[in-house]
Coordinates of C-alpha atoms in Angstrom, one line a residue:
Chain A
M1 CA -42.0 -11.2 1.4
S2 CA -44.6 -9.1 0.4
T3 CA -44.5 -8.1 -3.7
D4 CA -46.6 -4.6 -2.6
I5 CA -43.5 -3.5 -1.3
E6 CA -41.4 -4.6 -4.9
A7 CA -44.2 -2.7 -6.4
R8 CA -43.7 0.3 -4.7
L9 CA -39.7 0.4 -4.7
R10 CA -40.8 -0.4 -8.4
N11 CA -42.2 2.5 -9.6
A12 CA -40.6 4.7 -6.9
L13 CA -37.4 3.4 -8.2
A14 CA -38.8 4.3 -11.9
A15 CA -40.4 7.6 -11.5
R16 CA -37.2 8.8 -8.9
A17 CA -35.1 8.3 -12.0
D18 CA -37.5 9.3 -14.7
L19 CA -37.2 12.8 -12.8
V20 CA -33.9 13.3 -13.9
R21 CA -34.7 14.6 -17.8
P22 CA -31.8 15.3 -20.6
E23 CA -32.0 17.8 -20.3
D24 CA -31.4 18.2 -17.4
L25 CA -28.0 17.4 -17.4
Q26 CA -24.4 19.7 -18.3
P27 CA -24.2 20.5 -22.1
L28 CA -22.5 17.3 -24.2
A29 CA -20.0 20.2 -25.0
P30 CA -17.7 17.5 -24.2
V31 CA -19.0 15.2 -26.2
V32 CA -17.6 17.2 -29.3
E33 CA -13.9 17.1 -28.6
L34 CA -14.1 13.2 -27.9
R35 CA -15.5 13.0 -30.8
P36 CA -12.5 11.2 -33.1
R37 CA -12.2 7.2 -31.9
W38 CA -8.8 6.5 -30.5
Q39 CA -5.4 5.6 -32.5
S40 CA -3.5 6.4 -31.1
P41 CA -1.6 6.2 -26.8
R42 CA -1.3 10.2 -27.5
V43 CA -4.7 11.1 -28.7
L44 CA -5.7 8.6 -25.6
L45 CA -4.3 10.9 -23.2
A46 CA -5.7 14.2 -25.3
T47 CA -8.9 13.0 -25.3
A48 CA -8.7 11.7 -21.4
A49 CA -7.6 15.1 -21.2
V50 CA -10.7 17.2 -22.7
V51 CA -12.5 15.3 -20.1
L52 CA -11.1 15.8 -18.0
L53 CA -10.9 19.8 -17.9
V54 CA -14.3 20.5 -20.3
L55 CA -16.4 18.8 -17.2
G56 CA -13.4 19.9 -15.1
V57 CA -14.3 16.4 -12.7
V58 CA -11.5 14.8 -10.6
L59 CA -8.8 12.1 -11.9
Q60 CA -9.4 9.4 -9.6
G61 CA -7.2 6.6 -9.8
L62 CA -3.5 8.4 -10.5
R63 CA -1.9 6.6 -8.0
G64 CA -1.8 3.5 -9.7
E65 CA -3.9 2.5 -7.5
E66 CA -6.3 -0.5 -8.8
R67 CA -9.8 0.0 -9.3
S68 CA -11.5 -2.6 -6.3
D69 CA -14.3 -3.8 -9.0
R70 CA -10.7 -5.0 -11.4
I71 CA -9.5 -7.1 -9.0
A72 CA -9.9 -10.5 -9.0
P73 CA -10.0 -12.9 -5.9
K74 CA -7.0 -14.5 -5.2
P75 CA -7.1 -17.9 -3.6
D76 CA -3.5 -16.0 -1.9
D77 CA -6.0 -13.6 -0.5
R78 CA -8.5 -15.7 1.5
V79 CA -7.7 -16.2 5.1
E80 CA -9.0 -19.5 7.0
L81 CA -12.4 -17.8 9.8
Q82 CA -12.2 -19.3 13.3
L83 CA -15.7 -20.4 13.5
P84 CA -16.2 -21.6 17.2
T85 CA -17.4 -24.0 18.9
D86 CA -20.3 -24.4 21.1
V87 CA -18.8 -24.2 24.5
G88 CA -19.3 -21.6 27.5
R89 CA -23.2 -21.9 28.4
D90 CA -22.5 -21.9 32.1
W91 CA -20.4 -19.8 32.3
K92 CA -21.5 -16.8 34.0
A93 CA -21.9 -13.0 32.8
D94 CA -19.9 -10.6 35.1
E95 CA -21.8 -8.4 37.2
Y96 CA -19.8 -5.1 35.5
S97 CA -19.7 -7.0 31.6
T98 CA -22.4 -4.8 30.3
P99 CA -24.9 -6.2 27.8
R100 CA -24.4 -4.2 24.0
R101 CA -27.3 -3.7 21.8
L102 CA -26.7 -3.9 18.3
D103 CA -29.0 -4.8 15.2
L104 CA -26.4 -8.1 14.3
D105 CA -28.6 -9.7 11.7
G106 CA -30.0 -5.9 10.2
D107 CA -33.6 -6.1 10.4
G108 CA -33.5 -3.0 12.3
T109 CA -34.4 -4.7 15.3
K110 CA -31.7 -4.0 17.6
E111 CA -30.3 -7.5 19.9
E112 CA -29.2 -7.6 23.2
V113 CA -26.3 -9.0 23.7
T114 CA -24.5 -10.6 26.4
F115 CA -21.4 -11.6 27.9
L116 CA -20.2 -14.3 29.5
S117 CA -16.7 -15.4 31.1
E118 CA -14.9 -18.6 31.0
K119 CA -13.3 -18.1 35.0
T120 CA -9.5 -18.6 35.1
K121 CA -7.1 -18.2 38.0
S122 CA -5.6 -16.2 35.7
G123 CA -7.9 -13.9 34.6
A124 CA -7.5 -14.4 31.2
G125 CA -9.6 -17.1 29.1
R126 CA -12.6 -16.9 27.1
A127 CA -15.7 -15.3 26.7
R128 CA -18.8 -16.5 25.5
I129 CA -20.4 -13.4 22.9
E130 CA -24.9 -15.0 22.4
A131 CA -27.6 -13.4 21.1
T132 CA -31.2 -14.2 20.1
L133 CA -31.5 -12.8 16.4
S134 CA -34.6 -11.0 16.4
S135 CA -35.5 -11.7 12.9
T136 CA -34.9 -15.5 12.9
G137 CA -35.2 -16.0 17.2
E138 CA -33.1 -18.2 16.3
E139 CA -29.1 -18.2 19.5
T140 CA -26.7 -17.3 17.4
Y141 CA -23.0 -17.0 20.1
G142 CA -19.5 -16.2 19.2
I143 CA -16.4 -16.8 21.5
V144 CA -13.4 -15.0 22.1
D145 CA -10.1 -15.3 23.9
L146 CA -9.2 -11.7 25.6
S147 CA -5.8 -11.5 28.2
S148 CA -8.7 -9.8 31.2
N149 CA -12.2 -11.4 30.6
V150 CA -13.9 -10.3 34.1
V151 CA -14.7 -7.7 32.9
V152 CA -16.4 -8.1 28.6
S153 CA -16.4 -4.6 27.5
S154 CA -17.8 -3.1 23.9
L155 CA -17.1 0.1 22.3
P156 CA -20.5 1.2 20.0
P157 CA -21.3 -1.6 17.8
I158 CA -19.8 -1.1 14.0
D159 CA -21.0 -1.8 10.2
A160 CA -18.4 -1.8 8.6
D161 CA -18.9 -3.7 5.5
D162 CA -21.9 -1.2 4.5
D163 CA -24.4 -4.7 4.8
G164 CA -27.1 -3.5 6.6
D165 CA -26.5 -5.0 10.1
Q166 CA -24.4 -4.7 12.9
E167 CA -20.5 -5.8 14.5
L168 CA -19.8 -6.1 17.7
V169 CA -16.7 -4.7 18.7
L170 CA -14.8 -5.4 21.8
Y171 CA -11.8 -3.6 23.9
D172 CA -9.2 -6.7 24.1
G173 CA -5.5 -6.4 26.0
D174 CA -3.1 -6.7 29.4
V175 CA -4.1 -3.7 31.0
T176 CA -2.2 -3.7 33.1
G177 CA 0.8 -2.3 31.5
P178 CA 1.7 0.4 30.0
E179 CA 3.3 -0.9 27.3
S180 CA 0.5 -3.4 26.0
P181 CA -1.4 -2.2 23.6
L182 CA -4.5 -2.6 23.6
H183 CA -6.1 -4.3 20.2
P184 CA -10.5 -4.7 18.9
I185 CA -12.1 -7.7 18.1
V186 CA -14.6 -7.9 15.5
L187 CA -17.4 -9.9 15.5
D188 CA -20.0 -10.2 12.0
L189 CA -23.1 -12.2 12.3
R190 CA -22.0 -14.9 9.2
D191 CA -23.6 -18.1 8.6
G192 CA -25.5 -18.3 12.1
L193 CA -22.2 -17.5 14.0
L194 CA -20.6 -14.7 15.3
V195 CA -17.1 -15.3 13.9
E196 CA -14.3 -12.8 14.8
A197 CA -12.5 -11.0 12.2
V198 CA -8.5 -11.8 10.6
V199 CA -6.9 -8.2 10.9
D200 CA -5.0 -7.8 7.2
Q201 CA -2.2 -4.9 9.0
P202 CA -2.9 -5.4 13.4
E203 CA 0.1 -2.9 14.0
L204 CA -2.5 0.1 12.6
L205 CA -4.7 -1.6 15.0
Q206 CA -3.5 -0.7 17.9
M207 CA -4.3 1.4 21.0
G208 CA -1.1 2.3 23.0
N209 CA 2.1 4.0 23.1
V210 CA 4.1 2.2 20.8
P211 CA 8.5 1.9 20.6
V212 CA 9.8 2.6 17.0
P213 CA 12.2 -0.1 16.8
G214 CA 16.1 0.6 17.3
S215 CA 14.8 4.1 19.1
E216 CA 16.3 3.6 22.5
T217 CA 18.7 5.7 24.3
P218 CA 19.9 5.2 28.5
Y219 CA 17.3 7.1 29.2
Y220 CA 14.3 7.2 26.5
E221 CA 13.1 6.1 23.3
L222 CA 10.4 7.1 20.7
V223 CA 7.5 5.0 20.6
R224 CA 4.2 6.6 17.8
S225 CA 1.2 6.9 20.0
H226 CA -1.5 5.0 18.5
G227 CA -5.2 4.8 19.1
Y228 CA -8.7 3.0 17.7
E229 CA -12.4 4.5 17.9
V230 CA -15.2 4.1 17.0
R231 CA -17.4 7.2 15.1
R232 CA -20.0 7.5 13.7
G233 CA -20.6 3.6 13.2
T234 CA -17.3 3.1 11.6
L235 CA -14.5 1.8 13.4
Y236 CA -11.2 4.5 12.6
S237 CA -7.6 4.0 14.1
S238 CA -4.9 6.3 13.7
R239 CA -1.2 6.9 14.6
S240 CA 0.9 9.8 15.4
V241 CA 2.8 10.8 12.1
S242 CA 5.8 12.1 14.9
S243 CA 7.7 10.1 16.9
L244 CA 7.3 10.9 20.5
A245 CA 10.0 10.4 23.5
S246 CA 8.9 8.3 26.3
T247 CA 10.2 7.2 29.9
G248 CA 8.3 5.3 31.6
M249 CA 4.9 6.1 32.1
T250 CA 6.1 9.9 30.8
V251 CA 5.6 10.7 26.7
I252 CA 6.3 14.2 26.2
R253 CA 3.3 14.9 22.9
P254 CA 2.6 18.6 21.7
E255 CA -0.5 19.7 22.7
E256 CA -1.5 19.2 19.1
L257 CA -0.5 16.0 17.7
V258 CA -0.8 15.1 13.5
R259 CA -2.1 12.0 13.1
D260 CA -2.7 9.2 10.2
T261 CA -6.2 7.6 10.1
W262 CA -7.1 4.8 8.9
R263 CA -10.5 3.6 8.7
W264 CA -11.6 0.0 9.1
V265 CA -13.7 -2.2 6.9
L266 CA -15.2 -5.8 7.0
D267 CA -14.5 -7.9 3.1
D268 CA -16.7 -10.4 2.1
D269 CA -14.2 -12.8 3.1
G270 CA -14.8 -11.6 6.8
V271 CA -10.6 -9.6 7.0
L272 CA -10.9 -6.6 8.3
R273 CA -8.8 -4.4 6.7
P274 CA -7.5 -1.0 6.7
V275 CA -8.4 2.0 4.2
E276 CA -6.4 5.2 4.3
D277 CA -8.4 7.7 5.4
G278 CA -6.0 11.2 5.7
C279 CA -4.7 13.0 8.0
V280 CA -5.8 14.8 11.1
L281 CA -5.0 17.0 14.1
E282 CA -5.5 16.0 16.9
L283 CA -6.6 18.8 19.7
I284 CA -5.5 18.1 23.7
T285 CA -9.9 17.7 24.4
G286 CA -9.0 14.2 21.1
E287 CA -11.5 15.5 19.0
W288 CA -9.9 15.7 15.6
E289 CA -9.7 18.5 13.1
P290 CA -9.4 17.3 9.0
C291 CA -5.4 18.5 8.2
A292 CA -4.9 21.8 7.1
E293 CA -2.1 22.5 4.1
G294 CA 0.9 21.6 6.0
A295 CA -0.8 20.7 9.3
R296 CA 2.5 20.5 11.0
D297 CA 3.0 19.1 15.6
A298 CA 2.4 21.9 17.9
L299 CA 5.3 24.1 19.5
P300 CA 6.8 23.2 22.5
A301 CA 4.7 24.5 25.3
L302 CA 7.4 26.5 25.8
S303 CA 6.0 30.8 25.6
R304 CA 5.4 31.1 29.2
P305 CA 8.2 31.7 32.4
A306 CA 7.1 31.0 34.9
T307 CA 8.8 34.9 36.7
G308 CA 8.0 34.3 40.1
T309 CA 11.1 33.6 42.6
I310 CA 12.0 34.7 46.9
G311 CA 15.2 34.6 48.4
V312 CA 17.1 34.9 51.4
G313 CA 13.9 36.1 54.1
E314 CA 10.7 35.2 51.3
Q315 CA 8.2 32.7 51.5
F316 CA 5.6 31.7 49.6
S317 CA 2.9 28.9 49.9
W318 CA 2.3 26.1 47.9
T319 CA -2.3 25.5 47.2
E320 CA -2.3 22.4 44.9
G321 CA -2.6 19.7 45.8
Y322 CA 0.6 18.6 48.3
Q323 CA 0.2 21.8 50.3
Y324 CA 3.2 23.7 51.6
D325 CA 3.9 26.7 53.5
A326 CA 8.2 27.8 51.4
R327 CA 11.0 30.1 53.2
L328 CA 14.4 30.7 52.4
E329 CA 16.6 31.1 56.2
A330 CA 20.2 32.9 56.5
E331 CA 22.1 30.9 58.7
A332 CA 25.8 28.8 57.9
D333 CA 24.7 28.4 54.3
P334 CA 20.9 29.6 53.3
V335 CA 18.1 26.7 54.7
L336 CA 15.1 26.3 52.6
V337 CA 12.8 25.3 55.1
V338 CA 9.4 23.5 53.6
E339 CA 6.4 22.8 56.2
G340 CA 3.7 21.0 55.1
A341 CA 0.2 21.1 56.2
D342 CA -0.1 17.0 57.4
G343 CA 2.7 18.3 60.1
R344 CA 6.4 17.9 58.6
T345 CA 8.8 20.4 58.7
I346 CA 11.9 20.0 56.8
N347 CA 14.8 22.0 56.9
H348 CA 17.0 21.4 53.5
P349 CA 21.0 23.5 53.4
L350 CA 21.5 25.0 49.9
E351 CA 24.7 24.8 48.2
V352 CA 24.9 28.9 47.2
A353 CA 25.3 31.3 49.3
D354 CA 22.6 33.4 47.5
P355 CA 19.7 31.6 46.7
V356 CA 16.8 32.2 44.6
V357 CA 13.5 29.3 44.3
S358 CA 11.0 29.5 42.1
T359 CA 7.6 29.9 43.2
T360 CA 5.8 27.4 41.1
Q361 CA 6.2 23.9 41.9
P362 CA 8.1 21.9 38.5
T363 CA 5.3 19.5 38.8
S364 CA 6.1 17.6 35.5
I365 CA 8.6 16.5 37.6
F366 CA 7.4 15.8 40.8
Y367 CA 4.1 16.4 42.2
D368 CA 3.2 13.8 45.8
G369 CA 5.4 16.5 47.6
A370 CA 7.0 19.0 47.9
S371 CA 9.2 19.6 45.1
F372 CA 11.9 23.2 44.1
V373 CA 13.9 24.6 41.4
V374 CA 16.6 26.2 43.0
G375 CA 19.3 28.6 41.4
S376 CA 21.1 31.1 42.1
A377 CA 21.2 35.5 42.4
S378 CA 24.8 35.7 40.7
D379 CA 25.0 32.5 38.5
P380 CA 22.5 32.0 35.5
A381 CA 23.9 28.6 34.7
Y382 CA 23.3 27.3 38.6
V383 CA 20.4 24.8 38.5
Q384 CA 19.5 22.1 40.7
V385 CA 17.0 20.6 41.9
L386 CA 15.4 19.1 44.7
W387 CA 12.1 17.0 45.5
Q388 CA 10.9 15.4 49.3
D389 CA 11.6 12.3 49.9
A390 CA 9.4 11.5 53.5
D391 CA 11.3 13.7 55.7
R392 CA 13.8 15.2 53.3
L393 CA 14.5 16.8 50.5
R394 CA 16.8 15.3 48.0
V395 CA 18.7 16.7 45.0
L396 CA 18.1 14.7 42.0
Q397 CA 20.9 14.5 39.4
P398 CA 20.3 15.8 35.7
V399 CA 21.4 12.4 33.7
G400 CA 21.4 12.1 30.1
E401 CA 22.4 13.7 26.5
V402 CA 21.5 17.2 28.2
P403 CA 23.4 19.2 30.7
L404 CA 20.5 21.0 33.0
T405 CA 22.2 25.1 32.6
N406 CA 22.6 28.2 30.9
D407 CA 25.1 29.4 29.2
D408 CA 25.9 30.4 25.5
T409 CA 24.3 27.1 23.8
H410 CA 21.3 26.3 27.0
R411 CA 18.7 28.3 28.4
T412 CA 16.8 27.0 31.1
W413 CA 13.3 27.7 32.9
L414 CA 10.3 26.7 34.1
T415 CA 6.9 27.4 33.0
E416 CA 3.9 28.8 35.1
E417 CA 2.6 24.2 33.8
G418 CA 4.9 23.6 36.1
R419 CA 7.3 21.9 32.7
L420 CA 11.3 22.4 33.1
W421 CA 13.0 22.9 29.7
T422 CA 16.3 23.4 28.4
V423 CA 16.9 24.3 24.8
V424 CA 20.3 23.7 23.1
A425 CA 21.4 25.6 20.5
G426 CA 22.4 23.7 16.9
D427 CA 24.5 24.9 14.4
D428 CA 21.5 26.4 11.8
G429 CA 20.3 28.4 14.3
T430 CA 18.1 26.3 15.6
W431 CA 16.7 25.6 19.0
R432 CA 16.3 21.8 20.2
A433 CA 14.0 21.7 23.3
W434 CA 14.2 19.3 26.3
S435 CA 11.6 18.3 28.9
W436 CA 12.6 17.6 32.1
T437 CA 11.2 14.4 33.9
M438 CA 12.1 12.1 37.2
A439 CA 14.8 9.6 35.9
T440 CA 15.7 7.4 39.5
R441 CA 14.9 8.8 42.7
S442 CA 18.2 10.3 42.2
E443 CA 18.0 12.0 39.1
M444 CA 16.3 13.1 36.5
T445 CA 16.9 12.5 32.3
A446 CA 15.9 15.5 29.7
L447 CA 13.4 14.5 26.9
P448 CA 13.7 15.3 23.2
A449 CA 9.8 17.9 22.2
G450 CA 11.0 19.3 19.1
T451 CA 12.8 22.0 16.8
V452 CA 12.0 25.8 17.6
C453 CA 13.1 28.7 16.5
F454 CA 13.2 32.5 18.9
D455 CA 13.0 36.0 17.5
D456 CA 15.1 36.2 21.0
V457 CA 16.2 33.2 23.0
D458 CA 16.5 35.0 26.3
D459 CA 12.8 35.3 25.6
P460 CA 10.5 31.8 25.7
S461 CA 7.7 34.8 24.5
T462 CA 9.2 34.5 21.1
A463 CA 10.0 30.6 19.9
R464 CA 8.2 30.4 17.0
D465 CA 7.8 27.4 14.0
C466 CA 11.7 27.3 12.2
Chain B
M1 CA -11.4 -6.6 -33.6
E2 CA -10.4 -6.7 -29.8
S3 CA -8.9 -3.6 -29.4
A4 CA -9.3 -0.7 -27.5
E5 CA -9.9 1.2 -30.8
A6 CA -12.4 -0.7 -30.4
V7 CA -14.4 1.2 -27.9
D8 CA -15.8 4.2 -29.3
I9 CA -16.7 6.5 -25.6
T10 CA -18.5 9.4 -27.3
E11 CA -20.9 7.1 -29.0
L12 CA -20.9 4.7 -24.9
Y13 CA -21.1 8.9 -24.2
A14 CA -23.8 9.7 -25.8
A15 CA -26.1 6.8 -25.2
H16 CA -25.2 5.4 -22.0
R17 CA -24.9 8.8 -19.8
L18 CA -28.9 9.4 -18.8
S19 CA -28.9 5.2 -18.6
L20 CA -25.7 6.0 -15.7
V21 CA -26.5 9.4 -14.3
R22 CA -30.3 7.8 -13.5
L23 CA -28.7 5.0 -11.2
A24 CA -26.7 6.7 -10.0
V25 CA -28.8 9.4 -8.6
L26 CA -30.5 6.7 -7.6
L27 CA -27.5 6.0 -5.6
V28 CA -25.8 9.6 -4.3
D29 CA -29.9 11.4 -4.2
D30 CA -28.8 14.6 -6.4
V31 CA -27.9 15.3 -9.5
A32 CA -24.6 17.5 -9.7
S33 CA -23.5 14.4 -7.8
A34 CA -24.7 12.0 -9.7
E35 CA -23.0 13.6 -13.0
D36 CA -20.5 13.8 -11.3
V37 CA -20.0 10.4 -10.5
V38 CA -20.8 9.4 -14.0
Q39 CA -18.1 11.7 -15.1
D40 CA -15.8 10.6 -13.4
A41 CA -17.0 6.7 -14.7
F42 CA -16.5 7.7 -18.1
A43 CA -12.4 9.6 -16.8
A44 CA -11.7 6.2 -15.9
L45 CA -12.1 4.4 -19.0
A46 CA -10.4 7.1 -20.6
R47 CA -7.9 6.5 -18.8
R48 CA -7.1 2.9 -19.2
P49 CA -8.9 2.0 -22.3
G50 CA -7.2 -1.3 -22.4
A51 CA -9.6 -2.2 -19.2
V52 CA -12.5 -2.9 -21.2
K53 CA -11.6 -4.5 -24.6
D54 CA -15.0 -6.0 -25.2
P55 CA -17.1 -2.9 -26.2
S56 CA -20.3 -5.4 -25.3
K57 CA -18.3 -5.2 -21.9
A58 CA -17.7 -1.4 -21.0
L59 CA -21.3 -0.6 -19.3
V60 CA -20.7 -3.0 -16.7
Y61 CA -17.3 -1.1 -16.6
L62 CA -19.4 1.7 -16.6
R63 CA -21.7 0.7 -13.9
V64 CA -19.3 -1.5 -11.5
S65 CA -17.8 2.1 -11.9
V66 CA -21.0 4.6 -11.4
V67 CA -21.2 2.5 -8.3
N68 CA -18.2 2.6 -6.7
A69 CA -18.2 6.0 -6.9
S70 CA -21.7 7.1 -6.4
R71 CA -20.7 4.8 -3.0
S72 CA -17.4 6.5 -2.1
T73 CA -19.4 9.8 -2.6
L74 CA -21.6 9.0 0.5
R75 CA -18.4 8.0 2.1
R76 CA -17.1 12.0 1.4
R77 CA -19.9 13.1 2.6
R78 CA -20.8 10.8 6.2
T79 CA -16.6 12.3 6.5
A80 CA -17.1 15.3 6.1
R81 CA -20.2 15.6 7.9
A82 CA -18.0 13.5 10.0
Y83 CA -15.8 16.3 10.8
S84 CA -18.0 19.5 10.9
P85 CA -19.5 21.0 14.0
P86 CA -23.1 20.4 14.0
H87 CA -25.2 22.5 11.9
G88 CA -22.3 23.8 10.4
T89 CA -22.9 21.5 6.5
P90 CA -26.9 20.4 5.7
P91 CA -27.8 17.1 4.3
P92 CA -27.5 16.4 1.2
T93 CA -31.6 17.6 0.1
P94 CA -33.2 14.8 -2.3
E95 CA -34.1 17.9 -3.7
D96 CA -35.9 16.5 -6.7
S97 CA -38.1 14.1 -4.7
A98 CA -39.8 17.3 -3.2
V99 CA -41.6 16.5 -6.9
L100 CA -42.7 13.1 -6.8
A101 CA -45.7 11.8 -5.5
E102 CA -45.4 11.3 -2.2
E103 CA -46.1 7.7 -2.1
H104 CA -42.9 7.9 -4.2
R105 CA -41.5 10.0 -2.2
E106 CA -41.9 8.0 1.3
V107 CA -40.2 4.8 -1.1
I108 CA -36.7 7.5 -2.0
V109 CA -37.0 8.7 1.9
A110 CA -36.6 5.9 3.1
L111 CA -34.2 4.0 0.6
H112 CA -31.9 6.7 1.8
G113 CA -32.0 5.7 5.4
L114 CA -31.0 2.1 3.9
A115 CA -27.0 0.4 4.5
P116 CA -25.4 1.4 1.1
R117 CA -24.7 -2.0 0.2
Q118 CA -28.6 -3.0 0.7
R119 CA -29.4 0.5 -1.4
E120 CA -26.9 -1.0 -4.3
V121 CA -28.7 -4.5 -3.7
L122 CA -32.2 -3.1 -4.5
V123 CA -31.4 -0.3 -7.3
L124 CA -29.5 -2.7 -9.6
R125 CA -32.2 -5.4 -8.5
Y126 CA -35.5 -3.1 -9.0
W127 CA -34.1 -0.6 -11.0
S128 CA -31.9 -1.9 -13.1
N129 CA -32.7 -4.9 -13.5
L130 CA -29.8 -7.3 -13.4
S131 CA -29.9 -11.0 -12.4
E132 CA -28.4 -11.8 -9.2
T133 CA -25.7 -12.5 -11.1
E134 CA -24.8 -9.8 -12.6
I135 CA -24.9 -8.0 -8.4
A136 CA -23.1 -10.8 -7.4
S137 CA -20.1 -9.5 -9.8
A138 CA -21.1 -5.8 -10.2
L139 CA -20.7 -5.8 -6.1
Q140 CA -18.0 -8.6 -6.4
I141 CA -19.4 -10.4 -3.7
S142 CA -21.4 -13.6 -3.7
Q143 CA -24.7 -14.6 -4.6
G144 CA -26.0 -15.5 -1.3
T145 CA -24.5 -12.2 0.1
V146 CA -26.5 -10.8 -2.9
K147 CA -30.0 -13.0 -1.7
S148 CA -29.6 -12.6 2.3
T149 CA -29.3 -9.0 2.1
A150 CA -32.1 -7.7 -1.0
S151 CA -34.3 -9.6 1.4
R152 CA -33.0 -8.1 4.9
A153 CA -33.2 -4.6 3.2
L154 CA -36.8 -5.3 1.7
V155 CA -37.6 -5.6 5.3
A156 CA -36.2 -3.0 6.8
L157 CA -37.3 -0.2 3.6
E158 CA -41.2 -1.6 4.8
R159 CA -39.8 -1.2 8.3
A160 CA -38.5 2.4 8.0
M161 CA -41.3 3.2 5.9
S162 CA -44.1 2.1 8.5
S163 CA -42.1 4.6 11.0
G164 CA -42.2 7.5 8.8
K165 CA -46.2 7.2 8.5
E166 CA -46.3 7.1 12.1
Q167 CA -43.9 9.7 13.1
R168 CA -45.7 11.7 11.1

């Protein structure tokens, strides 16, 4: 250790501190107000108020949170960290397990961390994380159990304990199913070993759609969208404030979603703890913006109805995805004729005499082939959805809580984006929006997507917040 | 007398405000923020007279408050930057350090490139002249961590200064 650097530091700190002179400080007027000794709680409160009002400082801690410097460690709070055993030197690195470079020992030089995977039949198993520390030349290692250790992936490093060195963050979780949230693993260099941090409140540190207990219905359930990511060297997690309807792999998500966030800090005991970090508005692009006052999720995207239709004797072409031409021919019953770009031709008799078929495909329901929303020119209550199953069109029967119709208390329309909506009137002038999705090969169901008000319910563009 | 009444905040304020602002300015690097940090510390003490029954420990309490509040200030600053569009909010400038002698300025600039805890340990050790035990108590970390953090911080500081010279 250089004594020169210590001397230079000492002199520089003194010189910098001395630049702050008494006359540079704000006037000491509050001292006059504070002069009386505190002799009673009332005087004490008045004094505190004067400090705050005169100096204009922000009162910290009114919420009754205990200051970190006032909290004594409790024996029960201590956790046992699992030290890694020295195994796996002969395990192999998968070619897709990219080494990560980070400064494990805080000396300003990045170490290269490599990942060696234990070979198992299931693909789940242990991985050895190893590196040579630049500060000492000694080898360090850690062992983690992963749901899938074939390819070990890491996030950008973090410094969750603000001590100048970096912690390694690995992805973990069963990636084979959407119902299985992912969890990060954080490894910190402690006593020369890479030790896995214990996560306090792990339910706040996961990625995926997590069901809300008790919300399950026969056709959907409510979930909260969780996520985590590293931003500028800090691990953040987030959770949607609202619950979102979900079925299968479909989640009804507003284009702007309010999320609560947490910043994760690593304490001296090796415990990763969440610190509330306020709310953000997540845009459709995934970017975060700070919440404005009263921030809410975006309204459901109801406002651009698809207006194009064809009647008997007319046709249209669909040129996105599976391409096809469709026309309505008049026979004993009108027939919807579909000619796919792959050479298939389907003739589907319709059950109404005056059909109108939307020229927009209901892609939110089905897009791996042709699909249609069929109405009746004379009966606005009639709405039917067809989808292509190989060489035929099949009807999707509506099931669940909402009828597929138009009447006094229901309005149904398709948007230009291909989403089919039904709004249902409430008793208080509000309308609850439901988005249709395919439930089975013969059924479709509507998922709740929020509540809106209309200036004119027959004009979806007038949808607004209530 | 061990009572809250024994702590005279006015006297504490007059006696220690300047030194605490100086401590804070070494941590946050601008006088306005440093003054806010110190006022927060006194306001917190004013609200919780029972927290410090022994007047001789009030300065210790205030010093810890200043270190914690400085860290929060830097974190808020960092978070605010993270939310801002590129070039939207300029980073805080160490305006006063501009009048420092060059040899001191490069040390201070390098110091503010360190991790918060490294900076805190160095400032408490080399400006506040606290012992390792006192620093450990103030930062709620072990003495071993104080020692290793200080050691690494000095290495990182020296490297940062060397790097700065090479870039010039």
